[in-house]
JSON list of C-alpha atoms in Angstrom, two decimals:
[
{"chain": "A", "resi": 88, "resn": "UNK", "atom": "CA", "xyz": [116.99, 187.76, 145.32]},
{"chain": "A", "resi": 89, "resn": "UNK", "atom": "CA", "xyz": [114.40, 189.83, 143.54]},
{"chain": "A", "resi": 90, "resn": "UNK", "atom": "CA", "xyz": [113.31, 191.05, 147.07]},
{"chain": "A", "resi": 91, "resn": "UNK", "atom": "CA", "xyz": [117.03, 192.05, 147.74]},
{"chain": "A", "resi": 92, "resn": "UNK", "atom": "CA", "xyz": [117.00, 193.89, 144.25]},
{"chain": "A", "resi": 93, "resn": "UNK", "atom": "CA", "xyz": [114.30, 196.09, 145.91]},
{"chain": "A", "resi": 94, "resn": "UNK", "atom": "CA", "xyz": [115.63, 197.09, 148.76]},
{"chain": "A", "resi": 95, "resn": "UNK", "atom": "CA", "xyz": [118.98, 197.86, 147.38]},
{"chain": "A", "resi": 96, "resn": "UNK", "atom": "CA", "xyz": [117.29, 200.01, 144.93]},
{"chain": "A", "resi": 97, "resn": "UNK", "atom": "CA", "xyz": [115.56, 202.04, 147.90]},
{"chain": "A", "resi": 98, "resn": "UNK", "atom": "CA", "xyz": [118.67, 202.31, 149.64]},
{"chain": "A", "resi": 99, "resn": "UNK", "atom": "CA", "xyz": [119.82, 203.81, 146.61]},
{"chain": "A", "resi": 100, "resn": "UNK", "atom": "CA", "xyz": [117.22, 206.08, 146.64]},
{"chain": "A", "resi": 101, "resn": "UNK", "atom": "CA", "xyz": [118.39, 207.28, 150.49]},
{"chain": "A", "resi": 102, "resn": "UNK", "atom": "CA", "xyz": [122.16, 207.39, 149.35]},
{"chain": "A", "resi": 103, "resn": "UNK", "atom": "CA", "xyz": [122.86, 206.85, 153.02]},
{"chain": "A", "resi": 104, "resn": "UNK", "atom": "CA", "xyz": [126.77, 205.76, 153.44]},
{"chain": "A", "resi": 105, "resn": "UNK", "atom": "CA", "xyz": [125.85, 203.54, 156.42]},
{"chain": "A", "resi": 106, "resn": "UNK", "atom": "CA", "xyz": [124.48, 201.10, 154.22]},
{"chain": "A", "resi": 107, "resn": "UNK", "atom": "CA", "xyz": [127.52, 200.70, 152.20]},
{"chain": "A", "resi": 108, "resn": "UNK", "atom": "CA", "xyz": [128.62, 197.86, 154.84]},
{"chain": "A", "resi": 109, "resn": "UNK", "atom": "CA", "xyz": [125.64, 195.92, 153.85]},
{"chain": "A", "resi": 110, "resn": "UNK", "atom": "CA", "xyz": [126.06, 196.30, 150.04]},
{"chain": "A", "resi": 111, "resn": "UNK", "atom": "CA", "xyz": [129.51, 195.33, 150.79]},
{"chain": "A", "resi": 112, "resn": "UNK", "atom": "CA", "xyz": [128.54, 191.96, 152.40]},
{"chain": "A", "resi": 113, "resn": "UNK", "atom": "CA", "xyz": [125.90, 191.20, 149.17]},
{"chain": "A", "resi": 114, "resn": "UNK", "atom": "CA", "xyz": [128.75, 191.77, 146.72]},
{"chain": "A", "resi": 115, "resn": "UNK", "atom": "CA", "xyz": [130.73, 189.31, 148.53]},
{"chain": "A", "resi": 116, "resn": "UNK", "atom": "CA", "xyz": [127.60, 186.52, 148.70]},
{"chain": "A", "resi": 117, "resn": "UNK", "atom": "CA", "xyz": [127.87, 183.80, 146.08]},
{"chain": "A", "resi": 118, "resn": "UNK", "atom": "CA", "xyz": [125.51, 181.41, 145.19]},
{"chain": "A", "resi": 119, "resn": "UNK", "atom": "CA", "xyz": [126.60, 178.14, 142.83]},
{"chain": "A", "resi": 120, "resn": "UNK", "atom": "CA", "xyz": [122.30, 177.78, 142.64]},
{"chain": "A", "resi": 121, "resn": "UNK", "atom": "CA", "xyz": [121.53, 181.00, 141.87]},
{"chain": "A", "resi": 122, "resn": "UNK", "atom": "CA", "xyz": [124.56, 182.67, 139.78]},
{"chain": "A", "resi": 123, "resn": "UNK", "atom": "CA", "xyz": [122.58, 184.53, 137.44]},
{"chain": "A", "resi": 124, "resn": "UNK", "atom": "CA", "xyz": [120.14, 186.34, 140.39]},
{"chain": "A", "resi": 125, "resn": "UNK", "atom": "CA", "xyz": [123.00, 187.07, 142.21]},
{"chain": "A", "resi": 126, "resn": "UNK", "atom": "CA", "xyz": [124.57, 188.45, 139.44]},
{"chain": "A", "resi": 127, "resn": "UNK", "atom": "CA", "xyz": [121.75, 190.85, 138.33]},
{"chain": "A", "resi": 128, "resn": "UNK", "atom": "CA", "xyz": [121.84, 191.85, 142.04]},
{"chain": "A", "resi": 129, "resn": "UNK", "atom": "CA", "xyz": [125.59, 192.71, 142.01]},
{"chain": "A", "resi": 130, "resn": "UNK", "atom": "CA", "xyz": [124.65, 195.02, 139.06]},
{"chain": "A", "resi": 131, "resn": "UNK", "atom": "CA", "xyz": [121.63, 196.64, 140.45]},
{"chain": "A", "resi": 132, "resn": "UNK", "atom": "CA", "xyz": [124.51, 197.64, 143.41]},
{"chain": "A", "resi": 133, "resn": "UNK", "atom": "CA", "xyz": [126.74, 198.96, 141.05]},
{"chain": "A", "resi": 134, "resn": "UNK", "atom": "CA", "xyz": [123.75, 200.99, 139.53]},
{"chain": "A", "resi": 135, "resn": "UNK", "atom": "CA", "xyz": [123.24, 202.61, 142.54]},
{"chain": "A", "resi": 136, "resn": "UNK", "atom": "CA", "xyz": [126.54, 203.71, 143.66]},
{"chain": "A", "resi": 137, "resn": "UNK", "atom": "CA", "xyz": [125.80, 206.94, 141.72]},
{"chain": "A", "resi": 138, "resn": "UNK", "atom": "CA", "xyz": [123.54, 208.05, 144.48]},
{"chain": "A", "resi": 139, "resn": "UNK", "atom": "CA", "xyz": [125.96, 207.96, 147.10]},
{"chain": "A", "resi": 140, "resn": "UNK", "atom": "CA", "xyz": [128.91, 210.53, 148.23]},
{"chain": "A", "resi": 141, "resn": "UNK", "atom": "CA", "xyz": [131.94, 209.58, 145.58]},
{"chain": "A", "resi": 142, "resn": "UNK", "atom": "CA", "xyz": [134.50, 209.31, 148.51]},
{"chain": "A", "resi": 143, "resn": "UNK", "atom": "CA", "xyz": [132.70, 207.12, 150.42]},
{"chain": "A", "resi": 144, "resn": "UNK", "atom": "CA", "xyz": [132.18, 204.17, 147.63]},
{"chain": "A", "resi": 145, "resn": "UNK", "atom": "CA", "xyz": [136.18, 204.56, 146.23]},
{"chain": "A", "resi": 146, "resn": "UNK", "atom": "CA", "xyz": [136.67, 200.34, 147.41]},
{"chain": "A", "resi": 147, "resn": "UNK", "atom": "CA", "xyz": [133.30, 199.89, 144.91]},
{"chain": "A", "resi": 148, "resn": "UNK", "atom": "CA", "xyz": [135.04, 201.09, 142.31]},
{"chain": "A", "resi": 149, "resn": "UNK", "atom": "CA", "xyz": [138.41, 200.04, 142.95]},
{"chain": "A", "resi": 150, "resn": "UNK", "atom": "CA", "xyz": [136.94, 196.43, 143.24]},
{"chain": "A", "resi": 151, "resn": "UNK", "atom": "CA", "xyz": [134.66, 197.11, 139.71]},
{"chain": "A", "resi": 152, "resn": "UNK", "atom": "CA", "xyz": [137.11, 197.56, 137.91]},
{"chain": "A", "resi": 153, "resn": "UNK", "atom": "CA", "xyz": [138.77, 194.38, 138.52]},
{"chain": "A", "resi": 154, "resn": "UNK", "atom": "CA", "xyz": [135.15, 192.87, 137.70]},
{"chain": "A", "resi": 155, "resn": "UNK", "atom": "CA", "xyz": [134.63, 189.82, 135.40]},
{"chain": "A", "resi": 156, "resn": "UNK", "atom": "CA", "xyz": [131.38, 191.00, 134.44]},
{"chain": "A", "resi": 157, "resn": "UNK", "atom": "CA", "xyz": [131.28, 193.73, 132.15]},
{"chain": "A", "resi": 158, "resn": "UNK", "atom": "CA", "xyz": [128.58, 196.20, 133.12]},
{"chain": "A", "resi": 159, "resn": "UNK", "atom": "CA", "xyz": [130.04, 196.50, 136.85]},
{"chain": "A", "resi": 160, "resn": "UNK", "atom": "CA", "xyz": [133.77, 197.20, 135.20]},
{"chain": "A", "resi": 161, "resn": "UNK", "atom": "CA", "xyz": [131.98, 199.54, 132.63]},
{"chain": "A", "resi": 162, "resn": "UNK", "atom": "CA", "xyz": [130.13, 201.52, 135.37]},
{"chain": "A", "resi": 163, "resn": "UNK", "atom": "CA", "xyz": [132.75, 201.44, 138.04]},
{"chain": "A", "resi": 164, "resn": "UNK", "atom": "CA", "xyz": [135.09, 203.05, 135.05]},
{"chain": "A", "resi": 165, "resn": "UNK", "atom": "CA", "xyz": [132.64, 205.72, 134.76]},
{"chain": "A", "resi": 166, "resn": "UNK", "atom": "CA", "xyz": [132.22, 206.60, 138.55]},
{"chain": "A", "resi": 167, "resn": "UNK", "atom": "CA", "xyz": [136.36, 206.43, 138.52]},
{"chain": "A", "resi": 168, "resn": "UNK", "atom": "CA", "xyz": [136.33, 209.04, 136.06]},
{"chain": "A", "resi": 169, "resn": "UNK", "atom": "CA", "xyz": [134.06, 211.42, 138.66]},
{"chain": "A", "resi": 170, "resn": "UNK", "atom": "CA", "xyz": [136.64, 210.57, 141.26]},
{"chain": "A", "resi": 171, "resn": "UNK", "atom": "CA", "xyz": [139.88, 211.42, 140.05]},
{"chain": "A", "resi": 172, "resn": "UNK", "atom": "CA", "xyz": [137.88, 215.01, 139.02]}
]
């Protein structure tokens, strides 16, 4: 998982839409071994989404905000707030 941290970072770092479908198949993954890792991964997504065009990541938020886990709802909130701008 720690290697998938990584590269989602870098794709951060690119901001390139076309790997939104990817992200999107990661946030869906669950794991009953590895919960925690796949948690911290589902964050490090979410901490990204900043770098990439606001339009194109609306389903990240809308889904965010229905999150369980509180930093994802807290930054999806936050990248909300630049959308309805």
């Amino acid at each position: 998982v720690t290697d998938k941290i990584t590269i989602v970072k870098a794709l951060g770092d690119i901001g390139d839409p076309f790997a939104l479908a990817a992200l999107r198949d990661l946030l869906e993954s669950k794991s009953i071994f590895f919960k925690g890792s796949i948690e911290k991964l589902k964050e490090e997504i979410y901490r990204t989404l900043k770098f990439y065009p606001l339009e194109a990541i609306r389903d990240f938020v809308d889904a965010g905000m229905r999150s369980k886990n509180a930093y994802i709802c807290e930054e999806s909130n936050r990248l909300y707030k630049l959308l309805v701008k």
